[in-house]
């Protein structure tokens, strides 16, 4: 039995500053599989933290009863630096105010970091290859000398996550239905996760262009496999970003139900010896992220939506109006904003005043959009 609360003191970048970071390690040390769960990497996104608040007592009870079949690392608020960022009573948790970098961008390319150490060592034994890759990553992490507090935190997270069979990064959108981002090789393997979550969409991309956390391990295994033709290199870490609705959707009822659903998935995968409950309804199959339109405005204005979350739309249909805030027709004229694809409305921007270039909506379609193919796919 093991339910351990870990506290790490992260040395700050200014004299006398230290940040306390708390997380949990649960379950048998010799478990054959590991699950890494983290929330609030974007520190202003808290539905996942509420979910893990409800899941932790369930894991502790299962551990007390000897029913955990995997080892769990649980980081309910994985970004203490972002939690501390406030300006004029507004929480700024998405971007590092010191660098301007999105906390979920520019994670390291582990293949580039360890490629030379793996050269000529990938063999014909799949398990041995995975163990080799993981041990090489662990040595690389241990050899790093972090230059900043943010690098300390990233290395700590990677140290705990790199050898996990399942890595789930819990986020939310602005105003949204539940959805998933993951790698194409992991579908339909993770269809049961989408079903248990009740995900309206599962969006896949091999490389979305931003170096996000959920692509670190899949990129590593994909690149090792590409560099080792004929050798068995599996996608050994099933990694996904789980988007739990919108920023305002932090409620006990939702968090408890989301925790129950994630519990069902974990039981269904035999990671916990427990009752998964009634089988969930089948949710939509995965679609390429390139088939999702990110609708942007080409001028500033005040939004007036014409469609609701989940509503199906057709290409050319007005989905919102933009009320002018300047010019001869200021505060009187409206410009329709048109859908660029057939699909359904997955997310919307909550704040209705928008500067030029703001992304206001995602529409999930099934046909890859020419403007998205080979492009930077994230909203940032």
Coordinates of C-alpha atoms in Angstrom, one line a residue:
X1 CA 0.0 0.0 0.0
X2 CA 1.3 3.4 -0.9
X3 CA -0.4 6.8 -0.9
X4 CA 2.4 9.4 -0.7
X5 CA 2.0 13.1 -0.8
X6 CA 5.2 14.6 -2.2
X7 CA 6.3 18.2 -1.7
X8 CA 9.1 19.6 -3.8
X9 CA 10.6 23.0 -3.2
X10 CA 11.4 24.7 -6.5
X11 CA 14.1 27.4 -6.2
X12 CA 13.0 30.6 -7.8
X13 CA 14.8 32.9 -10.2
X14 CA 15.0 35.8 -7.8
X15 CA 16.8 35.9 -4.4
X16 CA 14.9 34.3 -1.6
X17 CA 12.0 32.9 -3.7
X18 CA 10.9 29.3 -3.4
X19 CA 7.7 27.7 -4.7
X20 CA 6.2 24.7 -3.1
X21 CA 4.8 22.0 -5.5
X22 CA 2.6 19.2 -4.2
X23 CA 1.6 16.0 -5.9
X24 CA 0.7 12.4 -5.1
X25 CA 2.3 9.0 -5.9
X26 CA -0.2 6.2 -5.3
X27 CA -0.1 2.4 -5.7
X28 CA 2.4 -0.5 -5.7
X29 CA 6.0 0.4 -6.6
X30 CA 6.4 -2.8 -8.6
X31 CA 3.1 -2.4 -10.6
X32 CA 3.6 -3.4 -14.3
X33 CA 1.9 -0.2 -15.6
X34 CA 1.9 3.5 -14.6
X35 CA -0.6 6.2 -15.1
X36 CA 0.3 9.9 -15.0
X37 CA -2.5 12.4 -14.5
X38 CA -2.0 16.2 -14.3
X39 CA -4.2 19.2 -14.5
X40 CA -4.0 23.0 -14.8
X41 CA -0.8 23.2 -16.9
X42 CA -2.6 26.2 -18.1
X43 CA -3.0 27.4 -14.6
X44 CA -6.3 29.3 -15.3
X45 CA -8.0 26.0 -16.3
X46 CA -9.5 24.3 -13.3
X47 CA -12.1 21.7 -14.2
X48 CA -9.4 19.1 -14.3
X49 CA -8.3 20.1 -10.8
X50 CA -11.8 19.6 -9.6
X51 CA -11.9 16.2 -11.2
X52 CA -8.7 15.1 -9.5
X53 CA -10.0 16.4 -6.2
X54 CA -12.8 13.9 -6.5
X55 CA -10.6 11.1 -7.9
X56 CA -7.9 11.2 -5.3
X57 CA -10.0 9.8 -2.4
X58 CA -11.2 7.0 -4.7
X59 CA -7.6 6.1 -5.5
X60 CA -6.7 6.3 -1.8
X61 CA -9.5 3.9 -0.8
X62 CA -8.6 1.5 -3.7
X63 CA -5.0 1.6 -2.5
X64 CA -6.0 0.9 1.1
X65 CA -7.9 -2.1 -0.2
X66 CA -5.1 -3.4 -2.4
X67 CA -7.1 -2.9 -5.6
X68 CA -4.7 -0.7 -7.6
X69 CA -3.0 -2.6 -10.5
X70 CA -1.0 0.4 -11.6
X71 CA 1.1 3.1 -10.0
X72 CA -0.4 6.6 -10.3
X73 CA 1.2 10.0 -10.3
X74 CA -1.4 12.7 -9.8
X75 CA -0.6 16.4 -10.1
X76 CA -3.9 18.3 -9.5
X77 CA -2.3 21.7 -10.1
X78 CA 0.8 21.0 -12.1
X79 CA 1.8 24.7 -12.6
X80 CA 2.3 26.5 -9.3
X81 CA 4.2 29.3 -11.2
X82 CA 1.1 30.0 -13.3
X83 CA -1.1 30.0 -10.2
X84 CA 0.9 32.9 -8.8
X85 CA 0.5 35.2 -11.8
X86 CA -2.0 37.9 -11.3
X87 CA -2.2 41.4 -12.7
X88 CA -4.8 44.0 -11.7
X89 CA -7.0 41.2 -10.2
X90 CA -6.9 39.1 -13.3
X91 CA -5.3 35.6 -13.3
X92 CA -2.9 35.1 -16.1
X93 CA -2.3 31.4 -16.1
X94 CA -1.8 30.5 -19.8
X95 CA 1.4 32.3 -20.5
X96 CA 4.6 32.7 -18.5
X97 CA 4.7 36.4 -17.7
X98 CA 8.5 36.3 -17.6
X99 CA 8.9 35.0 -21.2
X100 CA 5.5 35.3 -22.9
X101 CA 5.7 31.5 -23.7
X102 CA 2.5 29.5 -23.5
X103 CA 3.1 27.0 -20.6
X104 CA 1.9 24.2 -23.0
X105 CA 4.3 25.0 -25.8
X106 CA 8.0 24.4 -26.6
X107 CA 8.3 21.2 -24.6
X108 CA 11.6 19.4 -25.5
X109 CA 12.1 17.1 -28.4
X110 CA 13.3 14.0 -26.6
X111 CA 14.3 12.2 -29.8
X112 CA 16.7 15.0 -30.6
X113 CA 18.0 14.8 -27.1
X114 CA 18.7 11.1 -27.0
X115 CA 19.1 10.1 -30.6
X116 CA 22.9 9.6 -30.4
X117 CA 22.6 7.4 -27.3
X118 CA 20.1 5.1 -29.1
X119 CA 22.0 4.8 -32.3
X120 CA 22.5 1.1 -33.3
X121 CA 20.9 -0.1 -30.0
X122 CA 17.3 -0.7 -31.1
X123 CA 16.8 -4.4 -31.5
X124 CA 14.2 -7.1 -32.2
X125 CA 12.7 -7.3 -28.7
X126 CA 9.8 -4.8 -28.3
X127 CA 9.9 -4.8 -24.5
X128 CA 13.6 -4.3 -24.5
X129 CA 13.3 -1.4 -26.9
X130 CA 10.8 0.4 -24.7
X131 CA 12.9 -0.2 -21.6
X132 CA 16.0 1.1 -23.4
X133 CA 14.1 4.3 -24.6
X134 CA 12.7 5.0 -21.1
X135 CA 16.0 4.4 -19.3
X136 CA 17.8 6.6 -21.8
X137 CA 15.3 9.4 -21.3
X138 CA 15.6 9.0 -17.5
X139 CA 19.4 9.5 -17.8
X140 CA 19.0 12.5 -20.0
X141 CA 16.6 14.1 -17.5
X142 CA 19.0 13.4 -14.6
X143 CA 21.9 14.9 -16.5
X144 CA 20.1 18.3 -17.1
X145 CA 21.1 21.4 -15.2
X146 CA 18.0 23.6 -15.2
X147 CA 18.7 27.2 -15.8
X148 CA 15.3 28.5 -14.5
X149 CA 12.6 27.6 -12.1
X150 CA 10.3 26.8 -15.0
X151 CA 12.9 24.3 -16.4
X152 CA 13.1 22.7 -12.9
X153 CA 9.3 22.1 -13.0
X154 CA 9.3 20.7 -16.5
X155 CA 12.1 18.2 -15.8
X156 CA 10.3 17.1 -12.6
X157 CA 7.1 16.5 -14.6
X158 CA 9.0 14.6 -17.4
X159 CA 10.8 12.5 -14.8
X160 CA 7.4 11.4 -13.3
X161 CA 5.6 11.0 -16.7
X162 CA 8.1 9.6 -19.2
X163 CA 7.7 5.9 -18.2
X164 CA 3.9 6.0 -17.9
X165 CA 1.7 3.7 -20.0
X166 CA -1.0 6.4 -19.9
X167 CA -0.4 10.1 -19.7
X168 CA -3.4 12.3 -19.5
X169 CA -3.1 16.1 -19.4
X170 CA -6.4 17.7 -18.2
X171 CA -7.3 21.0 -19.7
X172 CA -10.4 23.0 -20.7
X173 CA -11.3 25.4 -23.4
X174 CA -13.0 28.8 -23.1
X175 CA -16.6 27.7 -23.5
X176 CA -16.8 24.2 -24.9
X177 CA -18.0 20.6 -25.1
X178 CA -15.8 17.8 -23.8
X179 CA -13.2 16.8 -26.3
X180 CA -9.8 15.1 -26.7
X181 CA -6.5 15.9 -28.5
X182 CA -4.3 12.9 -29.2
X183 CA -2.0 11.3 -31.8
X184 CA -3.4 9.4 -34.8
X185 CA -1.6 6.2 -33.9
X186 CA -3.5 6.1 -30.6
X187 CA -6.9 5.8 -32.2
X188 CA -9.0 3.8 -32.1
X189 CA -7.1 2.4 -29.1
X190 CA -8.4 5.3 -26.9
X191 CA -12.0 5.1 -28.2
X192 CA -13.0 3.7 -24.9
X193 CA -11.6 6.8 -23.2
X194 CA -13.6 9.0 -25.5
X195 CA -16.7 6.9 -24.7
X196 CA -16.2 7.1 -21.0
X197 CA -15.6 10.8 -21.1
X198 CA -18.5 11.5 -23.3
X199 CA -16.2 13.3 -25.7
X200 CA -18.0 15.2 -28.5
X201 CA -14.9 15.0 -30.6
X202 CA -11.5 13.4 -30.6
X203 CA -9.0 15.4 -32.7
X204 CA -5.8 13.9 -33.9
X205 CA -2.5 15.3 -35.1
X206 CA 1.0 13.8 -35.4
X207 CA 2.5 17.3 -35.0
X208 CA 0.3 20.3 -34.3
X209 CA 3.4 22.6 -34.5
X210 CA 3.6 23.9 -31.0
X211 CA 5.6 21.3 -29.0
X212 CA 2.7 20.7 -26.6
X213 CA 3.1 18.3 -23.6
X214 CA 0.8 15.7 -25.0
X215 CA 3.1 15.3 -28.1
X216 CA 6.4 14.8 -26.2
X217 CA 6.2 11.0 -25.8
X218 CA 4.3 10.1 -29.0
X219 CA 6.8 12.2 -31.0
X220 CA 9.7 10.3 -29.3
X221 CA 8.3 6.9 -30.1
X222 CA 7.2 7.9 -33.6
X223 CA 10.7 9.2 -34.5
X224 CA 12.5 6.3 -33.0
X225 CA 10.3 3.9 -35.0
X226 CA 10.9 6.0 -38.2
X227 CA 14.7 5.9 -37.6
X228 CA 14.6 2.1 -36.9
X229 CA 12.9 0.5 -39.9
X230 CA 12.0 -3.1 -39.4
X231 CA 12.4 -2.9 -35.6
X232 CA 9.4 -3.2 -33.2
X233 CA 9.0 0.2 -31.5
X234 CA 5.4 0.6 -30.2
X235 CA 3.6 3.8 -29.2
X236 CA 4.4 2.9 -25.6
X237 CA 2.8 5.9 -23.9
X238 CA -0.8 6.5 -24.7
X239 CA -0.9 10.3 -24.2
X240 CA -3.8 12.7 -24.6
X241 CA -5.0 16.1 -23.7
X242 CA -8.5 15.8 -22.1
X243 CA -10.5 19.0 -22.5
X244 CA -13.2 19.2 -19.8
X245 CA -15.7 21.8 -21.1
X246 CA -15.0 25.5 -20.4
X247 CA -13.2 27.6 -17.8
X248 CA -16.4 28.4 -15.9
X249 CA -17.4 24.8 -15.6
X250 CA -15.8 24.1 -12.2
X251 CA -18.5 22.5 -10.2
X252 CA -18.7 19.6 -7.7
X253 CA -21.4 17.8 -9.7
X254 CA -19.4 17.9 -13.0
X255 CA -16.1 17.1 -11.3
X256 CA -17.6 14.1 -9.4
X257 CA -19.2 12.8 -12.6
X258 CA -16.0 13.3 -14.6
X259 CA -14.0 11.5 -11.9
X260 CA -16.5 8.6 -12.0
X261 CA -16.2 8.3 -15.7
X262 CA -12.4 8.4 -15.7
X263 CA -12.6 5.7 -12.9
X264 CA -14.7 3.6 -15.2
X265 CA -12.0 3.8 -17.9
X266 CA -9.3 2.9 -15.5
X267 CA -11.3 -0.1 -14.2
X268 CA -12.1 -1.1 -17.7
X269 CA -8.4 -1.2 -18.6
X270 CA -7.7 -3.3 -15.4
X271 CA -5.6 -0.6 -13.9
X272 CA -7.9 -0.7 -10.9
X273 CA -9.6 -3.8 -9.6
X274 CA -13.1 -2.3 -9.4
X275 CA -16.5 -2.0 -11.0
X276 CA -16.4 0.1 -14.1
X277 CA -20.2 0.5 -14.0
X278 CA -22.5 0.5 -17.0
X279 CA -20.8 0.6 -20.4
X280 CA -20.8 4.2 -21.8
X281 CA -22.5 5.3 -25.0
X282 CA -20.4 5.2 -28.1
X283 CA -19.0 8.6 -29.0
X284 CA -17.9 9.9 -32.4
X285 CA -14.8 8.5 -33.9
X286 CA -11.6 10.5 -34.2
X287 CA -11.2 13.2 -36.9
X288 CA -8.0 14.9 -38.0
X289 CA -7.3 18.3 -36.3
X290 CA -6.8 19.6 -39.9
X291 CA -10.5 19.2 -40.4
X292 CA -11.4 21.5 -37.5
X293 CA -11.9 25.1 -38.5
X294 CA -10.6 27.8 -36.1
X295 CA -12.9 30.8 -36.9
X296 CA -11.2 34.2 -36.6
X297 CA -12.4 37.7 -36.9
X298 CA -10.7 40.1 -39.4
X299 CA -11.6 43.3 -37.4
X300 CA -12.4 44.3 -33.9
X301 CA -15.9 44.3 -32.6
X302 CA -18.6 42.9 -30.3
X303 CA -19.7 39.3 -30.8
X304 CA -23.3 38.3 -31.1
X305 CA -23.5 34.5 -31.6
X306 CA -26.1 32.9 -33.8
X307 CA -25.4 29.3 -32.9
X308 CA -25.0 27.2 -29.8
X309 CA -22.4 24.7 -28.7
X310 CA -23.0 21.3 -30.4
X311 CA -25.2 22.9 -33.2
X312 CA -24.5 21.6 -36.7
X313 CA -23.7 24.2 -39.3
X314 CA -23.0 24.3 -43.0
X315 CA -20.3 26.0 -45.0
X316 CA -21.2 29.6 -45.6
X317 CA -23.8 29.8 -42.8
X318 CA -23.6 32.8 -40.5
X319 CA -22.5 31.6 -37.1
X320 CA -22.1 35.0 -35.4
X321 CA -22.3 38.7 -36.1
X322 CA -19.6 41.2 -35.4
X323 CA -21.0 44.6 -34.2
X324 CA -18.8 47.5 -35.4
X325 CA -17.1 49.6 -32.8
X326 CA -15.5 52.1 -35.1
X327 CA -16.2 53.8 -38.4
X328 CA -19.2 55.6 -39.9
X329 CA -21.6 52.8 -38.8
X330 CA -20.0 52.3 -35.4
X331 CA -22.3 50.5 -32.9
X332 CA -25.0 50.2 -35.6
X333 CA -23.8 47.9 -38.3
X334 CA -23.2 44.1 -38.1
X335 CA -20.9 41.9 -40.2
X336 CA -21.9 38.2 -40.5
X337 CA -19.1 35.7 -39.7
X338 CA -19.5 32.6 -41.9
X339 CA -18.6 29.0 -41.2
X340 CA -15.9 27.8 -43.5
X341 CA -16.8 24.1 -43.3
X342 CA -19.7 21.7 -42.6
X343 CA -19.6 20.4 -39.0
X344 CA -20.6 21.2 -35.5
X345 CA -19.7 23.9 -33.0
X346 CA -17.2 22.5 -30.5
X347 CA -16.2 25.7 -28.7
X348 CA -16.8 29.4 -28.5
X349 CA -15.0 32.4 -27.0
X350 CA -16.6 33.6 -23.8
X351 CA -15.5 37.2 -23.9
X352 CA -17.6 39.0 -26.5
X353 CA -15.3 42.0 -27.2
X354 CA -12.7 40.8 -29.6
X355 CA -9.7 42.5 -31.2
X356 CA -8.8 41.7 -34.8
X357 CA -7.4 38.2 -35.4
X358 CA -9.1 36.7 -32.3
X359 CA -10.2 33.1 -32.7
X360 CA -13.8 32.9 -31.6
X361 CA -15.0 29.4 -32.5
X362 CA -14.0 25.9 -33.5
X363 CA -16.1 23.9 -36.0
X364 CA -15.4 20.2 -36.2
X365 CA -15.7 18.8 -39.7
X366 CA -14.6 15.7 -41.4
X367 CA -12.9 17.0 -44.5
X368 CA -9.3 18.3 -44.2
X369 CA -9.3 22.1 -44.9
X370 CA -6.6 23.3 -47.4
X371 CA -5.8 26.3 -45.1
X372 CA -5.1 23.9 -42.2
X373 CA -3.0 21.3 -44.0
X374 CA 0.6 21.6 -43.0
X375 CA -0.2 24.7 -40.9
X376 CA 0.3 25.6 -37.3
X377 CA -2.8 23.9 -35.9
X378 CA -3.1 25.4 -32.4
X379 CA -5.0 28.5 -31.4
X380 CA -2.5 29.8 -29.0

